[in-house]
Amino acid sequence: MQYDIDDGSFRAAASFQPGYYGDGSDTVALYSEVDDQVTLLQGRAPRAAPPEVPVPEGHTYRGTFGDTVLTSTGVVNGNPSAYQMWRVRDGARSCRPP
């Protein structure tokens, strides 16, 4: 599901596939195509500024699960050829393959 915060509308249909929404998560992810980053609004104790996870050039944003942002790269026969999991810890972005 994609929500356009500027005009208050949904831009893509919701997916009802298992795990799509990060079941049990208290994080709301706001993806910006303009800035190519994901802002994580977390329901826990408020912070001075919410964490922002930059999406690297050449990557496609796939979703957010808790505080982990999932991206993909490359396409083979219409499917992503690799996935990456991104997190921000102490202001630094880190990646690990799933």
PDB file of N, CA and C in Angstrom:
ATOM      1  N   MET A   1       0.842  -1.145   0.000  1.00  0.00           N
ATOM      2  CA  MET A   1       0.000   0.000   0.000  1.00  0.00           C
ATOM      3  C   MET A   1       0.901   1.225   0.000  1.00  0.00           C
ATOM      4  N   GLN A   2       0.556   2.233  -0.779  1.00  0.00           N
ATOM      5  CA  GLN A   2       1.290   3.492  -0.798  1.00  0.00           C
ATOM      6  C   GLN A   2       0.322   4.623  -0.487  1.00  0.00           C
ATOM      7  N   TYR A   3       0.724   5.476   0.460  1.00  0.00           N
ATOM      8  CA  TYR A   3      -0.106   6.605   0.873  1.00  0.00           C
ATOM      9  C   TYR A   3       0.610   7.886   0.518  1.00  0.00           C
ATOM     10  N   ASP A   4      -0.075   8.792  -0.197  1.00  0.00           N
ATOM     11  CA  ASP A   4       0.505  10.077  -0.558  1.00  0.00           C
ATOM     12  C   ASP A   4       0.169  11.074   0.538  1.00  0.00           C
ATOM     13  N   ILE A   5       1.186  11.424   1.342  1.00  0.00           N
ATOM     14  CA  ILE A   5       0.976  12.292   2.491  1.00  0.00           C
ATOM     15  C   ILE A   5       0.577  13.703   2.068  1.00  0.00           C
ATOM     16  N   ASP A   6       0.956  14.110   0.852  1.00  0.00           N
ATOM     17  CA  ASP A   6       0.664  15.461   0.385  1.00  0.00           C
ATOM     18  C   ASP A   6      -0.807  15.670   0.027  1.00  0.00           C
ATOM     19  N   ASP A   7      -1.436  14.684  -0.636  1.00  0.00           N
ATOM     20  CA  ASP A   7      -2.839  14.879  -1.006  1.00  0.00           C
ATOM     21  C   ASP A   7      -3.796  13.949  -0.261  1.00  0.00           C
ATOM     22  N   GLY A   8      -3.255  13.118   0.652  1.00  0.00           N
ATOM     23  CA  GLY A   8      -4.113  12.290   1.498  1.00  0.00           C
ATOM     24  C   GLY A   8      -4.784  11.134   0.786  1.00  0.00           C
ATOM     25  N   SER A   9      -4.147  10.612  -0.264  1.00  0.00           N
ATOM     26  CA  SER A   9      -4.771   9.511  -1.003  1.00  0.00           C
ATOM     27  C   SER A   9      -3.852   8.293  -1.027  1.00  0.00           C
ATOM     28  N   PHE A  10      -4.461   7.141  -1.280  1.00  0.00           N
ATOM     29  CA  PHE A  10      -3.701   5.907  -1.452  1.00  0.00           C
ATOM     30  C   PHE A  10      -3.366   5.771  -2.929  1.00  0.00           C
ATOM     31  N   ARG A  11      -2.072   5.488  -3.250  1.00  0.00           N
ATOM     32  CA  ARG A  11      -1.630   5.424  -4.636  1.00  0.00           C
ATOM     33  C   ARG A  11      -1.549   4.010  -5.169  1.00  0.00           C
ATOM     34  N   ALA A  12      -1.554   3.033  -4.323  1.00  0.00           N
ATOM     35  CA  ALA A  12      -1.480   1.642  -4.771  1.00  0.00           C
ATOM     36  C   ALA A  12      -2.352   0.789  -3.851  1.00  0.00           C
ATOM     37  N   ALA A  13      -2.863  -0.267  -4.390  1.00  0.00           N
ATOM     38  CA  ALA A  13      -3.741  -1.142  -3.612  1.00  0.00           C
ATOM     39  C   ALA A  13      -2.973  -1.859  -2.506  1.00  0.00           C
ATOM     40  N   ALA A  14      -3.687  -2.190  -1.469  1.00  0.00           N
ATOM     41  CA  ALA A  14      -3.095  -2.914  -0.341  1.00  0.00           C
ATOM     42  C   ALA A  14      -2.801  -4.353  -0.750  1.00  0.00           C
ATOM     43  N   SER A  15      -1.776  -4.912  -0.154  1.00  0.00           N
ATOM     44  CA  SER A  15      -1.456  -6.316  -0.361  1.00  0.00           C
ATOM     45  C   SER A  15      -1.862  -7.066   0.896  1.00  0.00           C
ATOM     46  N   PHE A  16      -2.469  -8.208   0.718  1.00  0.00           N
ATOM     47  CA  PHE A  16      -2.889  -8.999   1.865  1.00  0.00           C
ATOM     48  C   PHE A  16      -2.029 -10.243   2.023  1.00  0.00           C
ATOM     49  N   GLN A  17      -0.803 -10.210   1.466  1.00  0.00           N
ATOM     50  CA  GLN A  17       0.130 -11.317   1.605  1.00  0.00           C
ATOM     51  C   GLN A  17       0.659 -11.360   3.042  1.00  0.00           C
ATOM     52  N   PRO A  18       0.903 -12.545   3.604  1.00  0.00           N
ATOM     53  CA  PRO A  18       1.418 -12.650   4.975  1.00  0.00           C
ATOM     54  C   PRO A  18       2.734 -11.908   5.143  1.00  0.00           C
ATOM     55  N   GLY A  19       2.876 -11.185   6.250  1.00  0.00           N
ATOM     56  CA  GLY A  19       4.114 -10.502   6.570  1.00  0.00           C
ATOM     57  C   GLY A  19       4.310  -9.164   5.891  1.00  0.00           C
ATOM     58  N   TYR A  20       3.408  -8.773   5.012  1.00  0.00           N
ATOM     59  CA  TYR A  20       3.577  -7.545   4.245  1.00  0.00           C
ATOM     60  C   TYR A  20       3.614  -6.305   5.131  1.00  0.00           C
ATOM     61  N   TYR A  21       2.847  -6.282   6.179  1.00  0.00           N
ATOM     62  CA  TYR A  21       2.739  -5.086   7.015  1.00  0.00           C
ATOM     63  C   TYR A  21       3.620  -5.116   8.252  1.00  0.00           C
ATOM     64  N   GLY A  22       4.456  -6.109   8.432  1.00  0.00           N
ATOM     65  CA  GLY A  22       5.306  -6.164   9.616  1.00  0.00           C
ATOM     66  C   GLY A  22       4.471  -6.408  10.858  1.00  0.00           C
ATOM     67  N   ASP A  23       3.764  -7.498  10.891  1.00  0.00           N
ATOM     68  CA  ASP A  23       2.846  -7.865  11.968  1.00  0.00           C
ATOM     69  C   ASP A  23       3.469  -7.618  13.342  1.00  0.00           C
ATOM     70  N   GLY A  24       2.770  -6.884  14.188  1.00  0.00           N
ATOM     71  CA  GLY A  24       3.217  -6.629  15.542  1.00  0.00           C
ATOM     72  C   GLY A  24       4.180  -5.463  15.664  1.00  0.00           C
ATOM     73  N   SER A  25       4.464  -4.777  14.581  1.00  0.00           N
ATOM     74  CA  SER A  25       5.415  -3.672  14.597  1.00  0.00           C
ATOM     75  C   SER A  25       4.757  -2.405  15.128  1.00  0.00           C
ATOM     76  N   ASP A  26       5.529  -1.586  15.828  1.00  0.00           N
ATOM     77  CA  ASP A  26       5.028  -0.289  16.266  1.00  0.00           C
ATOM     78  C   ASP A  26       5.708   0.824  15.482  1.00  0.00           C
ATOM     79  N   THR A  27       6.127   0.509  14.254  1.00  0.00           N
ATOM     80  CA  THR A  27       6.799   1.462  13.377  1.00  0.00           C
ATOM     81  C   THR A  27       5.953   1.730  12.142  1.00  0.00           C
ATOM     82  N   VAL A  28       5.837   3.008  11.790  1.00  0.00           N
ATOM     83  CA  VAL A  28       5.188   3.408  10.542  1.00  0.00           C
ATOM     84  C   VAL A  28       6.290   3.923   9.626  1.00  0.00           C
ATOM     85  N   ALA A  29       6.349   3.393   8.408  1.00  0.00           N
ATOM     86  CA  ALA A  29       7.391   3.783   7.455  1.00  0.00           C
ATOM     87  C   ALA A  29       6.805   4.716   6.405  1.00  0.00           C
ATOM     88  N   LEU A  30       7.443   5.860   6.220  1.00  0.00           N
ATOM     89  CA  LEU A  30       7.044   6.813   5.187  1.00  0.00           C
ATOM     90  C   LEU A  30       8.141   6.855   4.132  1.00  0.00           C
ATOM     91  N   TYR A  31       7.837   6.311   2.939  1.00  0.00           N
ATOM     92  CA  TYR A  31       8.819   6.280   1.862  1.00  0.00           C
ATOM     93  C   TYR A  31       8.651   7.511   0.991  1.00  0.00           C
ATOM     94  N   SER A  32       9.740   8.208   0.729  1.00  0.00           N
ATOM     95  CA  SER A  32       9.741   9.379  -0.136  1.00  0.00           C
ATOM     96  C   SER A  32      10.490   9.054  -1.416  1.00  0.00           C
ATOM     97  N   GLU A  33       9.776   9.052  -2.553  1.00  0.00           N
ATOM     98  CA  GLU A  33      10.430   8.839  -3.840  1.00  0.00           C
ATOM     99  C   GLU A  33      11.291  10.042  -4.202  1.00  0.00           C
ATOM    100  N   VAL A  34      10.906  11.223  -3.739  1.00  0.00           N
ATOM    101  CA  VAL A  34      11.655  12.448  -4.033  1.00  0.00           C
ATOM    102  C   VAL A  34      13.028  12.412  -3.376  1.00  0.00           C
ATOM    103  N   ASP A  35      13.077  12.074  -2.073  1.00  0.00           N
ATOM    104  CA  ASP A  35      14.335  12.025  -1.324  1.00  0.00           C
ATOM    105  C   ASP A  35      14.991  10.654  -1.369  1.00  0.00           C
ATOM    106  N   ASP A  36      14.267   9.650  -1.865  1.00  0.00           N
ATOM    107  CA  ASP A  36      14.737   8.265  -1.896  1.00  0.00           C
ATOM    108  C   ASP A  36      15.209   7.814  -0.514  1.00  0.00           C
ATOM    109  N   GLN A  37      14.318   7.959   0.453  1.00  0.00           N
ATOM    110  CA  GLN A  37      14.612   7.542   1.819  1.00  0.00           C
ATOM    111  C   GLN A  37      13.327   7.115   2.506  1.00  0.00           C
ATOM    112  N   VAL A  38      13.483   6.369   3.592  1.00  0.00           N
ATOM    113  CA  VAL A  38      12.358   5.914   4.397  1.00  0.00           C
ATOM    114  C   VAL A  38      12.512   6.543   5.781  1.00  0.00           C
ATOM    115  N   THR A  39      11.479   7.243   6.225  1.00  0.00           N
ATOM    116  CA  THR A  39      11.459   7.820   7.563  1.00  0.00           C
ATOM    117  C   THR A  39      10.668   6.884   8.457  1.00  0.00           C
ATOM    118  N   LEU A  40      11.252   6.472   9.570  1.00  0.00           N
ATOM    119  CA  LEU A  40      10.626   5.518  10.477  1.00  0.00           C
ATOM    120  C   LEU A  40      10.038   6.249  11.681  1.00  0.00           C
ATOM    121  N   LEU A  41       8.722   6.289  11.753  1.00  0.00           N
ATOM    122  CA  LEU A  41       8.033   6.881  12.895  1.00  0.00           C
ATOM    123  C   LEU A  41       7.733   5.756  13.860  1.00  0.00           C
ATOM    124  N   GLN A  42       8.344   5.802  15.017  1.00  0.00           N
ATOM    125  CA  GLN A  42       8.252   4.697  15.959  1.00  0.00           C
ATOM    126  C   GLN A  42       7.358   5.055  17.131  1.00  0.00           C
ATOM    127  N   GLY A  43       6.506   4.092  17.513  1.00  0.00           N
ATOM    128  CA  GLY A  43       5.539   4.305  18.575  1.00  0.00           C
ATOM    129  C   GLY A  43       6.128   4.297  19.965  1.00  0.00           C
ATOM    130  N   ARG A  44       7.362   3.864  20.103  1.00  0.00           N
ATOM    131  CA  ARG A  44       8.010   3.869  21.408  1.00  0.00           C
ATOM    132  C   ARG A  44       8.271   5.305  21.842  1.00  0.00           C
ATOM    133  N   ALA A  45       9.125   5.453  22.819  1.00  0.00           N
ATOM    134  CA  ALA A  45       9.452   6.783  23.333  1.00  0.00           C
ATOM    135  C   ALA A  45       9.861   7.707  22.196  1.00  0.00           C
ATOM    136  N   PRO A  46       9.304   8.918  22.163  1.00  0.00           N
ATOM    137  CA  PRO A  46       9.636   9.844  21.075  1.00  0.00           C
ATOM    138  C   PRO A  46      11.100  10.251  21.101  1.00  0.00           C
ATOM    139  N   ARG A  47      11.630  10.515  19.920  1.00  0.00           N
ATOM    140  CA  ARG A  47      13.021  10.944  19.767  1.00  0.00           C
ATOM    141  C   ARG A  47      13.030  12.363  19.206  1.00  0.00           C
ATOM    142  N   ALA A  48      14.191  12.987  19.245  1.00  0.00           N
ATOM    143  CA  ALA A  48      14.332  14.332  18.689  1.00  0.00           C
ATOM    144  C   ALA A  48      14.004  14.319  17.193  1.00  0.00           C
ATOM    145  N   ALA A  49      14.501  13.336  16.474  1.00  0.00           N
ATOM    146  CA  ALA A  49      14.230  13.208  15.042  1.00  0.00           C
ATOM    147  C   ALA A  49      14.076  11.727  14.718  1.00  0.00           C
ATOM    148  N   PRO A  50      13.066  11.379  13.920  1.00  0.00           N
ATOM    149  CA  PRO A  50      12.894   9.966  13.569  1.00  0.00           C
ATOM    150  C   PRO A  50      14.034   9.481  12.683  1.00  0.00           C
ATOM    151  N   PRO A  51      14.404   8.209  12.788  1.00  0.00           N
ATOM    152  CA  PRO A  51      15.467   7.667  11.936  1.00  0.00           C
ATOM    153  C   PRO A  51      15.066   7.738  10.462  1.00  0.00           C
ATOM    154  N   GLU A  52      16.027   8.042   9.615  1.00  0.00           N
ATOM    155  CA  GLU A  52      15.815   8.056   8.167  1.00  0.00           C
ATOM    156  C   GLU A  52      16.785   7.059   7.545  1.00  0.00           C
ATOM    157  N   VAL A  53      16.259   6.167   6.730  1.00  0.00           N
ATOM    158  CA  VAL A  53      17.081   5.144   6.074  1.00  0.00           C
ATOM    159  C   VAL A  53      17.158   5.483   4.590  1.00  0.00           C
ATOM    160  N   PRO A  54      18.313   5.955   4.111  1.00  0.00           N
ATOM    161  CA  PRO A  54      18.457   6.255   2.681  1.00  0.00           C
ATOM    162  C   PRO A  54      18.388   4.981   1.846  1.00  0.00           C
ATOM    163  N   VAL A  55      17.678   5.046   0.720  1.00  0.00           N
ATOM    164  CA  VAL A  55      17.627   3.933  -0.225  1.00  0.00           C
ATOM    165  C   VAL A  55      18.714   4.194  -1.266  1.00  0.00           C
ATOM    166  N   PRO A  56      19.706   3.308  -1.370  1.00  0.00           N
ATOM    167  CA  PRO A  56      20.827   3.548  -2.287  1.00  0.00           C
ATOM    168  C   PRO A  56      20.385   3.630  -3.747  1.00  0.00           C
ATOM    169  N   GLU A  57      21.155   4.370  -4.531  1.00  0.00           N
ATOM    170  CA  GLU A  57      20.893   4.480  -5.962  1.00  0.00           C
ATOM    171  C   GLU A  57      20.938   3.091  -6.594  1.00  0.00           C
ATOM    172  N   GLY A  58      19.996   2.825  -7.473  1.00  0.00           N
ATOM    173  CA  GLY A  58      19.937   1.526  -8.140  1.00  0.00           C
ATOM    174  C   GLY A  58      19.144   0.479  -7.380  1.00  0.00           C
ATOM    175  N   HIS A  59      18.652   0.816  -6.176  1.00  0.00           N
ATOM    176  CA  HIS A  59      17.849  -0.095  -5.373  1.00  0.00           C
ATOM    177  C   HIS A  59      16.370   0.270  -5.483  1.00  0.00           C
ATOM    178  N   THR A  60      15.519  -0.713  -5.334  1.00  0.00           N
ATOM    179  CA  THR A  60      14.071  -0.508  -5.315  1.00  0.00           C
ATOM    180  C   THR A  60      13.563  -0.787  -3.916  1.00  0.00           C
ATOM    181  N   TYR A  61      12.808   0.162  -3.353  1.00  0.00           N
ATOM    182  CA  TYR A  61      12.231  -0.015  -2.016  1.00  0.00           C
ATOM    183  C   TYR A  61      11.139  -1.071  -2.083  1.00  0.00           C
ATOM    184  N   ARG A  62      11.201  -2.075  -1.193  1.00  0.00           N
ATOM    185  CA  ARG A  62      10.232  -3.169  -1.186  1.00  0.00           C
ATOM    186  C   ARG A  62       9.315  -3.164   0.028  1.00  0.00           C
ATOM    187  N   GLY A  63       9.761  -2.635   1.147  1.00  0.00           N
ATOM    188  CA  GLY A  63       8.920  -2.612   2.332  1.00  0.00           C
ATOM    189  C   GLY A  63       9.737  -2.404   3.586  1.00  0.00           C
ATOM    190  N   THR A  64       9.031  -2.234   4.686  1.00  0.00           N
ATOM    191  CA  THR A  64       9.671  -2.043   5.979  1.00  0.00           C
ATOM    192  C   THR A  64       9.071  -3.031   6.959  1.00  0.00           C
ATOM    193  N   PHE A  65       9.927  -3.680   7.726  1.00  0.00           N
ATOM    194  CA  PHE A  65       9.515  -4.663   8.708  1.00  0.00           C
ATOM    195  C   PHE A  65      10.191  -4.300  10.018  1.00  0.00           C
ATOM    196  N   GLY A  66       9.427  -3.734  10.953  1.00  0.00           N
ATOM    197  CA  GLY A  66      10.007  -3.222  12.185  1.00  0.00           C
ATOM    198  C   GLY A  66      10.900  -2.048  11.845  1.00  0.00           C
ATOM    199  N   ASP A  67      12.178  -2.110  12.230  1.00  0.00           N
ATOM    200  CA  ASP A  67      13.109  -1.029  11.900  1.00  0.00           C
ATOM    201  C   ASP A  67      14.044  -1.422  10.754  1.00  0.00           C
ATOM    202  N   THR A  68      13.664  -2.447   9.983  1.00  0.00           N
ATOM    203  CA  THR A  68      14.467  -2.923   8.856  1.00  0.00           C
ATOM    204  C   THR A  68      13.785  -2.562   7.540  1.00  0.00           C
ATOM    205  N   VAL A  69      14.537  -1.917   6.653  1.00  0.00           N
ATOM    206  CA  VAL A  69      14.042  -1.534   5.329  1.00  0.00           C
ATOM    207  C   VAL A  69      14.565  -2.541   4.321  1.00  0.00           C
ATOM    208  N   LEU A  70      13.671  -3.103   3.510  1.00  0.00           N
ATOM    209  CA  LEU A  70      14.026  -4.108   2.510  1.00  0.00           C
ATOM    210  C   LEU A  70      14.076  -3.456   1.131  1.00  0.00           C
ATOM    211  N   THR A  71      15.208  -3.652   0.418  1.00  0.00           N
ATOM    212  CA  THR A  71      15.341  -3.179  -0.949  1.00  0.00           C
ATOM    213  C   THR A  71      15.738  -4.347  -1.837  1.00  0.00           C
ATOM    214  N   SER A  72      15.652  -4.131  -3.147  1.00  0.00           N
ATOM    215  CA  SER A  72      16.113  -5.150  -4.096  1.00  0.00           C
ATOM    216  C   SER A  72      16.933  -4.473  -5.188  1.00  0.00           C
ATOM    217  N   THR A  73      17.742  -5.280  -5.850  1.00  0.00           N
ATOM    218  CA  THR A  73      18.534  -4.812  -6.986  1.00  0.00           C
ATOM    219  C   THR A  73      18.441  -5.822  -8.111  1.00  0.00           C
ATOM    220  N   GLY A  74      18.657  -5.324  -9.319  1.00  0.00           N
ATOM    221  CA  GLY A  74      18.693  -6.188 -10.485  1.00  0.00           C
ATOM    222  C   GLY A  74      17.359  -6.861 -10.774  1.00  0.00           C
ATOM    223  N   VAL A  75      17.186  -7.265 -12.013  1.00  0.00           N
ATOM    224  CA  VAL A  75      15.978  -7.973 -12.418  1.00  0.00           C
ATOM    225  C   VAL A  75      16.377  -9.106 -13.365  1.00  0.00           C
ATOM    226  N   VAL A  76      15.912 -10.302 -13.048  1.00  0.00           N
ATOM    227  CA  VAL A  76      16.131 -11.464 -13.903  1.00  0.00           C
ATOM    228  C   VAL A  76      14.765 -12.092 -14.156  1.00  0.00           C
ATOM    229  N   ASN A  77      14.369 -12.152 -15.414  1.00  0.00           N
ATOM    230  CA  ASN A  77      13.056 -12.704 -15.792  1.00  0.00           C
ATOM    231  C   ASN A  77      11.918 -12.050 -15.019  1.00  0.00           C
ATOM    232  N   GLY A  78      12.018 -10.744 -14.804  1.00  0.00           N
ATOM    233  CA  GLY A  78      10.961 -10.007 -14.130  1.00  0.00           C
ATOM    234  C   GLY A  78      10.996 -10.074 -12.610  1.00  0.00           C
ATOM    235  N   ASN A  79      11.969 -10.764 -12.039  1.00  0.00           N
ATOM    236  CA  ASN A  79      12.083 -10.893 -10.585  1.00  0.00           C
ATOM    237  C   ASN A  79      13.379 -10.257 -10.092  1.00  0.00           C
ATOM    238  N   PRO A  80      13.361  -9.693  -8.859  1.00  0.00           N
ATOM    239  CA  PRO A  80      14.608  -9.138  -8.305  1.00  0.00           C
ATOM    240  C   PRO A  80      15.686 -10.217  -8.213  1.00  0.00           C
ATOM    241  N   SER A  81      16.938  -9.833  -8.473  1.00  0.00           N
ATOM    242  CA  SER A  81      18.019 -10.811  -8.408  1.00  0.00           C
ATOM    243  C   SER A  81      18.689 -10.847  -7.036  1.00  0.00           C
ATOM    244  N   ALA A  82      18.484  -9.799  -6.209  1.00  0.00           N
ATOM    245  CA  ALA A  82      19.071  -9.783  -4.867  1.00  0.00           C
ATOM    246  C   ALA A  82      18.253  -8.869  -3.969  1.00  0.00           C
ATOM    247  N   TYR A  83      18.226  -9.209  -2.693  1.00  0.00           N
ATOM    248  CA  TYR A  83      17.558  -8.380  -1.679  1.00  0.00           C
ATOM    249  C   TYR A  83      18.595  -7.907  -0.667  1.00  0.00           C
ATOM    250  N   GLN A  84      18.348  -6.736  -0.082  1.00  0.00           N
ATOM    251  CA  GLN A  84      19.215  -6.197   0.956  1.00  0.00           C
ATOM    252  C   GLN A  84      18.338  -5.696   2.103  1.00  0.00           C
ATOM    253  N   MET A  85      18.842  -5.831   3.326  1.00  0.00           N
ATOM    254  CA  MET A  85      18.144  -5.337   4.515  1.00  0.00           C
ATOM    255  C   MET A  85      18.980  -4.208   5.114  1.00  0.00           C
ATOM    256  N   TRP A  86      18.342  -3.056   5.323  1.00  0.00           N
ATOM    257  CA  TRP A  86      19.032  -1.860   5.806  1.00  0.00           C
ATOM    258  C   TRP A  86      18.495  -1.450   7.164  1.00  0.00           C
ATOM    259  N   ARG A  87      19.401  -0.988   8.014  1.00  0.00           N
ATOM    260  CA  ARG A  87      19.026  -0.422   9.318  1.00  0.00           C
ATOM    261  C   ARG A  87      19.905   0.779   9.586  1.00  0.00           C
ATOM    262  N   VAL A  88      19.414   1.685  10.422  1.00  0.00           N
ATOM    263  CA  VAL A  88      20.235   2.798  10.882  1.00  0.00           C
ATOM    264  C   VAL A  88      20.473   2.590  12.368  1.00  0.00           C
ATOM    265  N   ARG A  89      21.746   2.542  12.741  1.00  0.00           N
ATOM    266  CA  ARG A  89      22.142   2.390  14.139  1.00  0.00           C
ATOM    267  C   ARG A  89      23.137   3.499  14.461  1.00  0.00           C
ATOM    268  N   ASP A  90      22.830   4.261  15.496  1.00  0.00           N
ATOM    269  CA  ASP A  90      23.722   5.355  15.920  1.00  0.00           C
ATOM    270  C   ASP A  90      24.053   6.285  14.752  1.00  0.00           C
ATOM    271  N   GLY A  91      23.062   6.557  13.900  1.00  0.00           N
ATOM    272  CA  GLY A  91      23.240   7.490  12.797  1.00  0.00           C
ATOM    273  C   GLY A  91      23.915   6.941  11.565  1.00  0.00           C
ATOM    274  N   ALA A  92      24.326   5.675  11.576  1.00  0.00           N
ATOM    275  CA  ALA A  92      25.007   5.081  10.413  1.00  0.00           C
ATOM    276  C   ALA A  92      24.147   3.978   9.800  1.00  0.00           C
ATOM    277  N   ARG A  93      24.057   3.974   8.471  1.00  0.00           N
ATOM    278  CA  ARG A  93      23.284   2.954   7.760  1.00  0.00           C
ATOM    279  C   ARG A  93      24.125   1.696   7.651  1.00  0.00           C
ATOM    280  N   SER A  94      23.505   0.546   7.910  1.00  0.00           N
ATOM    281  CA  SER A  94      24.202  -0.733   7.755  1.00  0.00           C
ATOM    282  C   SER A  94      23.341  -1.665   6.922  1.00  0.00           C
ATOM    283  N   CYS A  95      24.003  -2.576   6.212  1.00  0.00           N
ATOM    284  CA  CYS A  95      23.305  -3.502   5.332  1.00  0.00           C
ATOM    285  C   CYS A  95      23.770  -4.910   5.628  1.00  0.00           C
ATOM    286  N   ARG A  96      22.830  -5.841   5.491  1.00  0.00           N
ATOM    287  CA  ARG A  96      23.201  -7.251   5.537  1.00  0.00           C
ATOM    288  C   ARG A  96      22.274  -7.996   4.596  1.00  0.00           C
ATOM    289  N   PRO A  97      22.782  -8.966   3.877  1.00  0.00           N
ATOM    290  CA  PRO A  97      21.927  -9.737   2.971  1.00  0.00           C
ATOM    291  C   PRO A  97      20.951 -10.589   3.770  1.00  0.00           C
ATOM    292  N   PRO A  98      19.741 -10.774   3.255  1.00  0.00           N
ATOM    293  CA  PRO A  98      18.757 -11.610   3.985  1.00  0.00           C
ATOM    294  C   PRO A  98      19.145 -13.073   3.984  1.00  0.00           C
TER     295      PRO A  98
END
